[in-house]
Coordinates of C-alpha atoms in Angstrom, one line a residue:
X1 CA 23.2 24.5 33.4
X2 CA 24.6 24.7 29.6
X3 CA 22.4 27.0 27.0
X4 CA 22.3 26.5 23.5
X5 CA 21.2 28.9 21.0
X6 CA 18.8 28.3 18.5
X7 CA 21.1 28.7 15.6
X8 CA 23.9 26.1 17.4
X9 CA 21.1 23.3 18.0
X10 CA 19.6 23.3 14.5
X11 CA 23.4 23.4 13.3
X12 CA 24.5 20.3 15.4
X13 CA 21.0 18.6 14.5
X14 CA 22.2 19.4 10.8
X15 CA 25.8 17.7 11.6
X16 CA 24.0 14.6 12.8
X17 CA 22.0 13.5 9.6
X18 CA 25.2 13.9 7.9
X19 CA 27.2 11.9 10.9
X20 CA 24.4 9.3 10.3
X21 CA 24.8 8.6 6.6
X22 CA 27.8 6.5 6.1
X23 CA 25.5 3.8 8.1
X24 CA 23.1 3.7 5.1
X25 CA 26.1 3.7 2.1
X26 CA 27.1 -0.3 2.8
X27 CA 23.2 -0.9 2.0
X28 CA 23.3 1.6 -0.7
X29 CA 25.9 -0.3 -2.2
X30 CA 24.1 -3.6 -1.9
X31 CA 20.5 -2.2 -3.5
X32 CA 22.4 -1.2 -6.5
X33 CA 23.6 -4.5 -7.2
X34 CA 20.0 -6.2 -7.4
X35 CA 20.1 -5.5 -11.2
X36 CA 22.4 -8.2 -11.3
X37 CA 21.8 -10.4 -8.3
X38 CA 17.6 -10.8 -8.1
X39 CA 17.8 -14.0 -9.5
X40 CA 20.1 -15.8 -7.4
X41 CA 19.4 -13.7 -4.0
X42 CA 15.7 -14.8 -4.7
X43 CA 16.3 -18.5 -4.8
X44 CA 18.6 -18.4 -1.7
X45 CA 15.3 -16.8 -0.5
X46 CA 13.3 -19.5 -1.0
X47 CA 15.9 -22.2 0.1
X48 CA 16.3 -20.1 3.4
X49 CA 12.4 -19.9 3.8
X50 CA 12.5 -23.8 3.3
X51 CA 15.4 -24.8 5.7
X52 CA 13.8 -22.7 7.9
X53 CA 10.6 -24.4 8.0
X54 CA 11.8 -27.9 7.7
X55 CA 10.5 -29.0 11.2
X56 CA 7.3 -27.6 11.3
X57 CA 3.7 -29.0 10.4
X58 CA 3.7 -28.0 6.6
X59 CA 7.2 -28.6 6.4
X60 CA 6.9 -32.2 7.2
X61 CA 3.7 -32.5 5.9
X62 CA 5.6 -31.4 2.1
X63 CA 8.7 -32.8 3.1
X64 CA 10.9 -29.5 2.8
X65 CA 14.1 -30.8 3.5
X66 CA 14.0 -32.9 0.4
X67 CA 13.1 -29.5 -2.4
X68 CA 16.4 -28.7 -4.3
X69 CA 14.5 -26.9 -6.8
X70 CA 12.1 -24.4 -7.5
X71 CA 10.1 -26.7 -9.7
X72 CA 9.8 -29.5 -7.2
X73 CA 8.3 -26.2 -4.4
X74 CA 5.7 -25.4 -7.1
X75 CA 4.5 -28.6 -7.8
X76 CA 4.6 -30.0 -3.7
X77 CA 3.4 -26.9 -2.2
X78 CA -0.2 -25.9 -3.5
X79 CA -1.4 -22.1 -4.0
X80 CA -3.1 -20.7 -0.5
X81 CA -5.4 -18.2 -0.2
X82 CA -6.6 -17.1 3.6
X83 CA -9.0 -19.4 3.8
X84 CA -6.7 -22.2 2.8
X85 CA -4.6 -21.3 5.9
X86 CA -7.8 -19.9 8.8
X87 CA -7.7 -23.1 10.8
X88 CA -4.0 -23.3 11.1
X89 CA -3.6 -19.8 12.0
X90 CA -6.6 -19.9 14.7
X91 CA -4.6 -22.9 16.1
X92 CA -1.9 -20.8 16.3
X93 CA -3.5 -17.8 17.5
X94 CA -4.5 -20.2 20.4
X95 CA -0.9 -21.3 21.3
X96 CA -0.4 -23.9 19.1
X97 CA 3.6 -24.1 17.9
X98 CA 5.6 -25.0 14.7
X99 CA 2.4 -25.4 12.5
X100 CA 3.4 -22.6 9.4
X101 CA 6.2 -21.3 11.4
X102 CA 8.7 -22.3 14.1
X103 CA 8.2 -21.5 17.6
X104 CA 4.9 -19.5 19.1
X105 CA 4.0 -16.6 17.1
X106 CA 2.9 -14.1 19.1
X107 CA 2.1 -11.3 17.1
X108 CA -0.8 -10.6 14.2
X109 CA -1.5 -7.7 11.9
X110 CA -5.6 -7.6 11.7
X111 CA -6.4 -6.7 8.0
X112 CA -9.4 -6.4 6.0
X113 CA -7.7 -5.2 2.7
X114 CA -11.0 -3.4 2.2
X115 CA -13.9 -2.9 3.4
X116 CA -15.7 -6.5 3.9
X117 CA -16.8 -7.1 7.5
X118 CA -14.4 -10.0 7.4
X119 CA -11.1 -9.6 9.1
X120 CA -7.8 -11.5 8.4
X121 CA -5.4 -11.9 10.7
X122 CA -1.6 -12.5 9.5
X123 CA 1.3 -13.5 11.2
X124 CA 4.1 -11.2 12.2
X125 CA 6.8 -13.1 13.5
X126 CA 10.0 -11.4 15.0
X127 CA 11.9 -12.6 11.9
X128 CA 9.3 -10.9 9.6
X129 CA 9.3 -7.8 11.4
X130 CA 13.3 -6.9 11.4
X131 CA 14.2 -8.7 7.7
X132 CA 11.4 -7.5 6.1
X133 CA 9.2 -4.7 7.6
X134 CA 11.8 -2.9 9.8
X135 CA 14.4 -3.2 6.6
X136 CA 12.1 -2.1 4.2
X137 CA 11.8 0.9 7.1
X138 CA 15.4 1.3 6.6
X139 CA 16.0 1.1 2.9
X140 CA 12.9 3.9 2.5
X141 CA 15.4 6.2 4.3
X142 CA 18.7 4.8 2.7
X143 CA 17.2 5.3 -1.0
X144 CA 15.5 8.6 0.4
X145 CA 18.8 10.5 0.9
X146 CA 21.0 8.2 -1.6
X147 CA 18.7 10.4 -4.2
X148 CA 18.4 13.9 -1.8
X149 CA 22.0 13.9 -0.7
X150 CA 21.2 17.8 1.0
X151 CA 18.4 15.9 2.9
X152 CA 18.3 17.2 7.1
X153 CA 16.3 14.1 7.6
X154 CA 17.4 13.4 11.1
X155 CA 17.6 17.1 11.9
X156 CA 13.7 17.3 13.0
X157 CA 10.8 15.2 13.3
X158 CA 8.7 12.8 11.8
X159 CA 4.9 12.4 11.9
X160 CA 3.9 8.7 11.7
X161 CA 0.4 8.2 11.2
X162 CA -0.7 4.6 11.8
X163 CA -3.8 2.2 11.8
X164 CA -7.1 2.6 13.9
X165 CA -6.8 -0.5 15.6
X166 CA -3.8 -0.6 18.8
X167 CA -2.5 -3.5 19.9
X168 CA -5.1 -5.9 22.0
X169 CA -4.8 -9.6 23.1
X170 CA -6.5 -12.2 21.1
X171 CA -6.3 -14.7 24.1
X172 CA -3.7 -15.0 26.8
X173 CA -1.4 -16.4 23.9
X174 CA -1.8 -13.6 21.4
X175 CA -2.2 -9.8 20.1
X176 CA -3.1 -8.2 17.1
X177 CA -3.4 -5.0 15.8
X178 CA -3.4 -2.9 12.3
X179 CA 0.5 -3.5 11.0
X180 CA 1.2 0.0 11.8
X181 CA 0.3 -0.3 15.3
X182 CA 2.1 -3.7 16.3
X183 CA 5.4 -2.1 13.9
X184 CA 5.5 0.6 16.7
X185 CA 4.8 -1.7 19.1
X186 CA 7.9 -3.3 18.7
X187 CA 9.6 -0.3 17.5
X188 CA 13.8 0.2 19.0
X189 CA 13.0 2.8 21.5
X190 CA 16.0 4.7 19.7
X191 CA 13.6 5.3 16.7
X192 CA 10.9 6.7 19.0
X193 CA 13.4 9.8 19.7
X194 CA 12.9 11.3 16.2
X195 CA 9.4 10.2 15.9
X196 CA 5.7 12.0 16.7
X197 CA 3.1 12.0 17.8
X198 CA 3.4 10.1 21.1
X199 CA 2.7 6.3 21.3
X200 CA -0.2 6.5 23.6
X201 CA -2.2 8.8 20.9
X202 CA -1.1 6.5 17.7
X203 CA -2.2 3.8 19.6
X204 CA -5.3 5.2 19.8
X205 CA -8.8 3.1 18.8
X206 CA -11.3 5.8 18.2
X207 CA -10.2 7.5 15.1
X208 CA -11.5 11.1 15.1
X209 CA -10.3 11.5 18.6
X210 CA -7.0 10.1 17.4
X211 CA -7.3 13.0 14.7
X212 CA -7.7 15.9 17.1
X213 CA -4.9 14.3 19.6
X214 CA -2.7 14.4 16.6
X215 CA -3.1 17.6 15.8
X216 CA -2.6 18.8 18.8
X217 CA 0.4 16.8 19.9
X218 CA 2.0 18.2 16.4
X219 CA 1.1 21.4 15.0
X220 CA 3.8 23.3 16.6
X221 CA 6.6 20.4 15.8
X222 CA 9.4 20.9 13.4
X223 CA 7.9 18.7 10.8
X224 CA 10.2 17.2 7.8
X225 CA 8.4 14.1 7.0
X226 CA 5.2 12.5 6.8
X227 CA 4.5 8.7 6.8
X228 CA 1.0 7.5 6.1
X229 CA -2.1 6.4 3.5
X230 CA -2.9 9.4 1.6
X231 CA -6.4 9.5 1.7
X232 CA -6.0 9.8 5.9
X233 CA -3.0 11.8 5.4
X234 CA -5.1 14.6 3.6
X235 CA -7.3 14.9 6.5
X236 CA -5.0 15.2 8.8
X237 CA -3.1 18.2 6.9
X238 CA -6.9 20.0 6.7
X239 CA -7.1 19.8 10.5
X240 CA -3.7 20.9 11.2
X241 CA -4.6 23.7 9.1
X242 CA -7.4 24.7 10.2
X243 CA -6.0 24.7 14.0
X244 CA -3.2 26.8 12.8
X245 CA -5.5 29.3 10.9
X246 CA -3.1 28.7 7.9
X247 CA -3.2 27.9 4.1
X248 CA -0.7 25.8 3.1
X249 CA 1.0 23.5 5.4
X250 CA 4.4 24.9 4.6
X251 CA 3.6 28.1 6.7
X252 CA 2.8 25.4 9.5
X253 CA 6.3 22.9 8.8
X254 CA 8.0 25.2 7.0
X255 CA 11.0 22.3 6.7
X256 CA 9.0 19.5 5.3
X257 CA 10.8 17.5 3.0
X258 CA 9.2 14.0 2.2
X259 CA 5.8 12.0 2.5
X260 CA 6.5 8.4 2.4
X261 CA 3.3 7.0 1.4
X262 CA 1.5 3.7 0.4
X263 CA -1.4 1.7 1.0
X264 CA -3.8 3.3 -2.2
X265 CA -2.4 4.7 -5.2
X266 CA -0.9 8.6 -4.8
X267 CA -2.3 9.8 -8.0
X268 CA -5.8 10.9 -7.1
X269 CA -4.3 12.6 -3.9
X270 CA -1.2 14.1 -5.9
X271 CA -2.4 17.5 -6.9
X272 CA -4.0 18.3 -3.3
X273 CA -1.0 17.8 -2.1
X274 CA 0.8 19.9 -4.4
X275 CA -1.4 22.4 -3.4
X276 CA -1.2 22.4 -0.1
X277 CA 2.5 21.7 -0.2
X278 CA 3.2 24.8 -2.8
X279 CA 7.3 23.7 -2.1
X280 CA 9.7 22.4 -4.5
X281 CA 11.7 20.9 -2.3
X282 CA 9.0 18.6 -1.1
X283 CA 9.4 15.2 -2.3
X284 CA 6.6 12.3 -2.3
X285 CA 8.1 8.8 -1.6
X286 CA 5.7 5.8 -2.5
X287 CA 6.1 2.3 -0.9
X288 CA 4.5 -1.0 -0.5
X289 CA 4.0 -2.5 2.9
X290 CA 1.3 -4.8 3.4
X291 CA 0.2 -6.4 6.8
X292 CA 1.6 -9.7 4.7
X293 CA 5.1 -8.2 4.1
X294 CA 7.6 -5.2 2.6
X295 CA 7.8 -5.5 -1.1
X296 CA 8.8 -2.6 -2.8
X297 CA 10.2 1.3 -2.6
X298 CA 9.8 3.5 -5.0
X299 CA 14.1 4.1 -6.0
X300 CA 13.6 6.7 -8.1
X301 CA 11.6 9.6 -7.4
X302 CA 11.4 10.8 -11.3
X303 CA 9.7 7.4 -12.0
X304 CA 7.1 5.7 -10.5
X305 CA 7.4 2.4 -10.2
X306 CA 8.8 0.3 -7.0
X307 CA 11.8 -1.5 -7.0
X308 CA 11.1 -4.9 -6.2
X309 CA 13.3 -5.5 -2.7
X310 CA 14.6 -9.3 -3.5
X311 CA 16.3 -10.0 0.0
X312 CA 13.4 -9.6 2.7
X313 CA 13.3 -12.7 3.5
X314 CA 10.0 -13.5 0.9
X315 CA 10.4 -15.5 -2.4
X316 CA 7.8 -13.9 -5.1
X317 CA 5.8 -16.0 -7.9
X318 CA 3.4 -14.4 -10.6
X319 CA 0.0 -15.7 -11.5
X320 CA -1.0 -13.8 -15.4
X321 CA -4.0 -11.7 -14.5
X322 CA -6.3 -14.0 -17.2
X323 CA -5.3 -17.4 -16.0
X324 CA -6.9 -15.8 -12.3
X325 CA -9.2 -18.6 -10.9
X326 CA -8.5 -21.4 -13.5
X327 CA -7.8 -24.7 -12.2
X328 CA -4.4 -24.7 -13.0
X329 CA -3.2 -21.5 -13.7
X330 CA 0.2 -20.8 -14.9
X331 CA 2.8 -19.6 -11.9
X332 CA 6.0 -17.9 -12.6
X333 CA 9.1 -17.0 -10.7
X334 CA 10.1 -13.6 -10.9
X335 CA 12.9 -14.3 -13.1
X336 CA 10.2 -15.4 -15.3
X337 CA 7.9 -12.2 -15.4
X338 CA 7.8 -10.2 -18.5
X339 CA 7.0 -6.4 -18.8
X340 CA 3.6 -4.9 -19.3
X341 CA 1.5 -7.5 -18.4
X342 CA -0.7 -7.5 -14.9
X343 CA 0.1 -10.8 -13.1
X344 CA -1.5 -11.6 -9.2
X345 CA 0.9 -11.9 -6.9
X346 CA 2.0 -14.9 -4.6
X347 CA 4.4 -14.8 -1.8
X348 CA 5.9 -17.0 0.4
X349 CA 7.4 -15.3 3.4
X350 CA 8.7 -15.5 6.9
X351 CA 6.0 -14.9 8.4
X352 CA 4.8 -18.1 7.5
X353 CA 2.6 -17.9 4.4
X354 CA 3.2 -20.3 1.7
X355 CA 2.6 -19.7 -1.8
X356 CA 0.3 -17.2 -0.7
X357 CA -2.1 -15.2 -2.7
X358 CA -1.9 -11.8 -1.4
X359 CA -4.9 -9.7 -3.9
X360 CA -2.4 -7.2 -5.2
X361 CA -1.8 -7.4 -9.2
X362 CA 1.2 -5.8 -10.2
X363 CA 2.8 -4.9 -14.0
X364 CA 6.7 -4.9 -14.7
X365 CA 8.2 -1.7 -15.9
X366 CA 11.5 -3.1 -15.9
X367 CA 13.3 -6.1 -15.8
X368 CA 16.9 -5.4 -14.5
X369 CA 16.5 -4.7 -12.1
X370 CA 12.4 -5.9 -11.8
X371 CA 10.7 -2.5 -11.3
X372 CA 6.6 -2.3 -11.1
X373 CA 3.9 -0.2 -10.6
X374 CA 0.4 -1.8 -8.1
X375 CA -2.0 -2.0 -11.3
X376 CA -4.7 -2.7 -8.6
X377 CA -6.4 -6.2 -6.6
X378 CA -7.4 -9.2 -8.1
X379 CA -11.0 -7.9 -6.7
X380 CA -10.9 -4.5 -7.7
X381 CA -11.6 -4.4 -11.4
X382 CA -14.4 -4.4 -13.9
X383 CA -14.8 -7.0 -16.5
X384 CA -18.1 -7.5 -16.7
X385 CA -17.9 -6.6 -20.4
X386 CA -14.6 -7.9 -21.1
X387 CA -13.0 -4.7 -20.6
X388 CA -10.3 -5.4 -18.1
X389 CA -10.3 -2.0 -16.5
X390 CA -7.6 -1.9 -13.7
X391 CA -7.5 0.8 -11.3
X392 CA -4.5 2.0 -12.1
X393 CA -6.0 2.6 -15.4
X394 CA -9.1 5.0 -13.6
X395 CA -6.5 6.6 -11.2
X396 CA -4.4 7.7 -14.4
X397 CA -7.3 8.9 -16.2
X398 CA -9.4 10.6 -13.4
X399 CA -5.9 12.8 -12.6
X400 CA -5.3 13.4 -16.2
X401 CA -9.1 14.6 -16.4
X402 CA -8.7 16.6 -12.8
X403 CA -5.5 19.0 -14.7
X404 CA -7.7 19.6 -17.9
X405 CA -10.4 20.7 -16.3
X406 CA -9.3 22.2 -12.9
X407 CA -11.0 20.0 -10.6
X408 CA -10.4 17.7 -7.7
X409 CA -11.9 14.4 -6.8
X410 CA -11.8 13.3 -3.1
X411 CA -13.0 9.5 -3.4
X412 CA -14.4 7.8 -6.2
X413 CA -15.6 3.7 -6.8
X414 CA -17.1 2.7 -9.8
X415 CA -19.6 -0.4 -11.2
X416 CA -20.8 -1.8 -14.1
X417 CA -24.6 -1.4 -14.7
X418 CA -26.0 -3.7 -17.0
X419 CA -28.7 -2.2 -19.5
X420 CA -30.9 -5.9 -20.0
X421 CA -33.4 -4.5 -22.3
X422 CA -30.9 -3.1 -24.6
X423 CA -28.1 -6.4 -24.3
X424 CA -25.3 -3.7 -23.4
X425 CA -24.2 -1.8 -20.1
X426 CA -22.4 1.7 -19.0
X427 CA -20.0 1.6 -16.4
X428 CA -21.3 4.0 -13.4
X429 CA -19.1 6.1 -11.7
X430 CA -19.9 7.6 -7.9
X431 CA -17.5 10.6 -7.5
X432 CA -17.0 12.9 -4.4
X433 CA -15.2 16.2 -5.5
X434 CA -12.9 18.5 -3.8
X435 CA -13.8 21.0 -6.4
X436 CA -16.6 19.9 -9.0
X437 CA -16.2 20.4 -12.7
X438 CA -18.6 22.5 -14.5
X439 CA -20.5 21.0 -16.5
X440 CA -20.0 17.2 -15.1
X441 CA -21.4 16.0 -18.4
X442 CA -18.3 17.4 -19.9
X443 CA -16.3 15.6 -17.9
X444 CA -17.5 12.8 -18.1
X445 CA -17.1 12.3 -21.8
X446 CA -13.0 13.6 -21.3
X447 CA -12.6 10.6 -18.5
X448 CA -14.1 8.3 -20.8
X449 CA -12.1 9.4 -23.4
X450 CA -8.6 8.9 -21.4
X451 CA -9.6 5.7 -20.2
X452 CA -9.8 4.5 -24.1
X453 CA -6.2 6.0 -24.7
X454 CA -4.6 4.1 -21.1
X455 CA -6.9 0.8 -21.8
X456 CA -7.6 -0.5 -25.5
X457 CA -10.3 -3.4 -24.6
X458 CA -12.3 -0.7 -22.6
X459 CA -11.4 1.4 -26.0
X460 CA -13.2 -2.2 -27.8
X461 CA -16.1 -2.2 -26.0
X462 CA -16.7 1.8 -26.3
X463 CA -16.0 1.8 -30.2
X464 CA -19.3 2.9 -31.4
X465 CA -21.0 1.6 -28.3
X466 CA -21.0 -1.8 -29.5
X467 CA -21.2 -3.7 -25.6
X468 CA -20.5 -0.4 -23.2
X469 CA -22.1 3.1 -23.3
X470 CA -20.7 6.1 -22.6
X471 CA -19.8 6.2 -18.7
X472 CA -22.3 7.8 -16.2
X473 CA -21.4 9.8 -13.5
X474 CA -23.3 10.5 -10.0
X475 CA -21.8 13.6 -8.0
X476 CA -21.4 12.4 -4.5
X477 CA -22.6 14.6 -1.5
X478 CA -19.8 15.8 0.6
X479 CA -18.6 13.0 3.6
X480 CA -20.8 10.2 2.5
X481 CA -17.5 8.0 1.6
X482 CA -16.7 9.0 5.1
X483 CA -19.8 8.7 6.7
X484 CA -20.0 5.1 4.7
X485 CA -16.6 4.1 6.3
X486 CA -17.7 5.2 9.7
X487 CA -20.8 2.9 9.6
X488 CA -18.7 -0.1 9.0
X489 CA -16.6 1.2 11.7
X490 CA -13.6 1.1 9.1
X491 CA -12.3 5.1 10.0
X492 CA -8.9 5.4 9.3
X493 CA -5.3 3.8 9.1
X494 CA -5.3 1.3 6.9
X495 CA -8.3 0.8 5.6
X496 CA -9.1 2.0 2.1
X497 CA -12.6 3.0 -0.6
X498 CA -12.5 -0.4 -3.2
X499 CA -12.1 2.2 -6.8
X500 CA -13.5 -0.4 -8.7
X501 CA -15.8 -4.1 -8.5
X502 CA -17.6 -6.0 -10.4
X503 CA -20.5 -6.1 -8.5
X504 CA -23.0 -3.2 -6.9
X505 CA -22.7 -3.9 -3.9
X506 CA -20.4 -1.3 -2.6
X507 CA -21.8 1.2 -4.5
X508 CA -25.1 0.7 -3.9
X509 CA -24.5 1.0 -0.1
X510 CA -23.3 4.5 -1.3
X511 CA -26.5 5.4 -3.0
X512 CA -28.5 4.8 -0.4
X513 CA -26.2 7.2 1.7
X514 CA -26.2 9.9 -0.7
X515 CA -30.3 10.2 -1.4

C-alpha cells in the first residue's frame, strides 16, 4: 500500500484549490457585469417566475400568461404576507399540487424569524434550492477567493453549523426542517467530502447535545472555514476551547481563513471574534440567506454591505419603511430604489411566494451595482416616540461604545418605557456583557450619545429631553438570554434575540428571568 508524507498531501491538497478555480472565473465574470445588467436580468426574473407559474392555481386565478409588464404584476397580484398564503400552503403541505407552485412540493424550511411560538413553514422547491440557495452557496465561495486569490479553501475542512431542527415528515406527503438542515439534506454528496461535522450530529434535534457532538467530532480537524449565525457560532468556539485547554482558536485551527456568517448582524459579535481569532489572515464573510430565499453576499470584504444577487431566480420590490401598513403603500422595483432610505422588502421567488413580504428592511448603499446593508425587521424597531430607531442603528452604536470603553456585550434587546405621569418615555435597555463596563452609568450616557450621531430623529426626541429621556440600562445576569431561549425551546441554529420592539413583551419575559 502507497504512503504519503505529510508535507506531499497538504501540497497536493494545496494544488487542488488552485485546480478548482478556473470553475468559479466564468461566474466571476458574470457577477461583475450586474452593475450593468440588474435591471434587465431582474425583469427576465420576473417574466420567468411568471411563465413558470402560468398553470397553476394563482396563475390562473391572476391570469399570468397575459402580464407583459411590471406594472400590470403590481396591480393584479396583491401584497402577501404569511398569513395571506397559510391555507394554501397547508393544502400543499397535505399533497395538494400546482396551487403557488408547479408539481408537489415536497420540501419546507420551518421558521419562526424570532422568537414567537408561531412557526412558518416555507416552501423549498427543487428549483429554489439549486438557483437560489445552492448558487448563492457557490457564489459565497466564487467571490470568497475572487478577493483572497492565495486562499487553500479546498485544501482542508469546513465546519457547517446548522439549525436545531433535522428534517422530520409533516405527513406522508411532506418534511420540514430549519433551512440549514433540509440544504444538507439535499446536499451533492461530493460537497459532503470537504465538509464537518458529520450529518447524523448536524442533524441533531437537541441542541446542547448537538454542541458537545460538535466539538468532539472537530476539535482535532484541520479547520479553514466556518459557516454559521454568530451568536451560536461564539459558543461553539468557547467549547472547542475549553476542550482543547486553549486561548485563542488559532492554536486549535491554526489555518482558519474565513467565517461566512448571516442570520443577525456581525457587529456586536465582531470584536469577540477578533479576539479569539488574534490572525490577520482571518477574514469574516457576511451573507443573507433566509428560509424564503438567497439574497445577497457581501462582494467586498473592505465594505459592508451585500451585493444584491439579481439572477436567483427571485424578482425584488421595495415598500418605503413609513408607507409600512398603509392601505396602499407605495411599491418599487429595484430599479426604482434610491440610496439611504430603509424600504421593507418583498419578494416573489421560486419557491412559490408572490409578492411576498418577507420582515427584513434593507437601505441601498449603492446603486450600480444595488449594494445594501439589513437595517433590521419591519418588527424590530422602536417608534414609539417617533424616533425610528433601526437596529442597525443600536448594533453600530453599542460596538462603537464596546471599543471606547473596553467592554463586550453578549446579547442585548431593548423597549420603550413610557413615563404617563410625566407625558414622556426613556427607552430601556437589557444588556448581558461579556465584560461589563465600569461604571454602567457612564456608558450608558456614551451609547446614547452615538445613537444621536447614527439616528437624527432619536437625536429630536433626546434634544433637551423634550419626548425621550436619557436611556436606562439594566445589567443582565449571565445565561438568562440563554436560559430565556431554552424555555421557549428556541436553542440554537437559526433562531435569533429580537434587539429591538415596540412593545415589553420580550423584555419583560427577561425581567422576570433575571430577578
Amino acid at each position: 500500500m502507497a504512503t504519503f508524507a505529510p508535507g506531499s498531501i497538504k501540497k497536493s491538497m494545496d494544488i487542488l484549490t488552485k485546480m478548482v478555480l478556473p470553475v468559479f472565473r466564468r461566474r466571476q465574470r458574470e457577477i461583475r457585469m450586474f452593475a450593468e445588467r440588474t435591471d434587465s436580468i431582474q425583469r427576465d426574473q420576473l417574466h420567468a417566475l411568471l411563465s413558470t407559474a402560468r398553470r397553476t392555481e394563482w396563475g390562473i386565478k391572476y391570469d399570468f400568461r397575459s402580464i407583459r409588464t411590471y406594472e400590470e404584476f403590481a396591480q393584479r397580484v396583491p401584497l402577501q404576507d404569511y398569513d395571506d398564503i397559510k391555507e394554501d400552503i397547508t393544502r400543499m403541505i397535505n399533497g395538494e399540487k400546482n396551487i403557488l407552485w408547479p408539481d408537489q412540493v415536497k420540501w419546507y424550511a420551518k421558521s419562526s424569524g424570532t422568537t414567537n411560538d408561531k412557526s412558518k413553514f416555507i416552501p423549498v422547491t427543487p428549483v429554489n434550492l439549486k438557483s437560489c440557495h445552492y448558487k448563492g452557496g457557490f457564489d459565497c465561495v466564487a467571490l470568497y477567493l475572487e478577493n483572497n486569490p492565495e486562499s487553500r479553501f479546498f485544501s482542508r475542512k469546513g465546519l457547517i453549523l446548522g439549525g436545531s431542527h433535522s428534517p422530520s415528515p409533516l405527513n406522508n406527503k411532506a418534511h420540514c426542517g430549519d433551512l440549514s438542515a433540509v440544504l444538507l439534506q439535499n446536499l451533492n454528496p461530493l460537497v459532503n467530502l470537504v465538509r464537518v461535522p458529520d450529518k447524523k450530529i448536524i442533524l441533531m434535534d437537541e441542541w446542547e447535545s448537538k454542541i458537545r457532538a460538535v466539538v468532539e467530532n472537530t476539535w482535532k480537524v484541520d479547520i479553514n472555514s466556518l459557516s454559521g449565525v454568530p451568536s451560536w457560532m461564539l459558543v461553539l468556539i468557547k467549547a472547542v476551547l475549553q476542550k482543547a485547554g486553549k486561548e485563542y482558536l488559532t492554536d486549535v485551527w491554526p489555518n482558519l481563513e474565513v467565517f461566512f456568517h448571516g442570520g443577525i448582524s456581525f457587529e456586536p459579535y465582531r470584536d469577540q471574534y477578533k479576539s479569539l481569532i488574534p490572525t490577520h489572515r482571518m477574514h469574516y464573510m457576511e451573507t443573507y440567506n433566509a428560509s424564503e430565499g438567497f439574497f445577497g453576499i457581501q462582494s467586498d470584504l473592505n465594505d459592508p454591505s451585500l451585493l444584491m444577487m439579481p439572477d436567483y431566480g427571485v424578482f425584488y420590490e421595495f415598500i418605503p419603511i413609513n408607507e409600512l401598513g398603509s392601505s396602499n403603500p407605495t411599491v418599487l422595483p429595484l430599479e426604482a430604489v434610491e440610496l439611504n432610505k430603509n424600504y421593507a422588502m418583498v419578494i416573489t421567488t421560486s419557491g412559490g411566494l408572490w409578492r411576498y413580504q418577507i420582515g427584513d428592511t434593507v437601505r441601498f448603499t449603492s446603486l450600480h451595482p444595488h449594494k445594501f446593508i439589513i437595517s433590521g425587521r419591519t418588527k424590530h424597531y422602536i417608534n414609539a416616540f417617533g424616533e425610528e430607531l433601526m437596529v442597525d442603528n443600536t448594533d453600530k452604536a453599542l460596538q462603537m461604545a464596546c471599543r471606547q470603553t473596553g467592554s463586550r456585550v453578549k446579547e442585548y434587546t431593548a423597549a420603550p418605557l413610557f413615563m404617563l405621569e410625566e407625558g414622556k418615555g426613556v427607552h430601556q435597555w437589557f444588556i448581558e456583557f461579556e465584560q461589563q463596563p465600569e461604571p454602567i452609568e457612564e456608558f450608558a450616557v456614551i451609547l446614547d450619545n452615538y445613537l444621536q450621531t447614527l439616528n437624527s430623529d432619536y437625536e429630536a426626541k433626546r434634544y433637551k429631553d423634550i419626548s425621550l429621556q436619557p436611556l436606562q440600562i439594566i445589567v443582565a445576569k449571565e445565561g438568562v438570554f440563554y436560559k430565556w431561549l431554552k424555555q421557549k425551546g428556541k436553542l440554537g441554529g437559526q433562531h435569533k434575540i429580537p434587539r429591538l420592539s415596540n412593545t415589553r413583551q420580550h423584555i419583560e419575559e427577561l425581567l422576570a428571568l433575571n430577578n
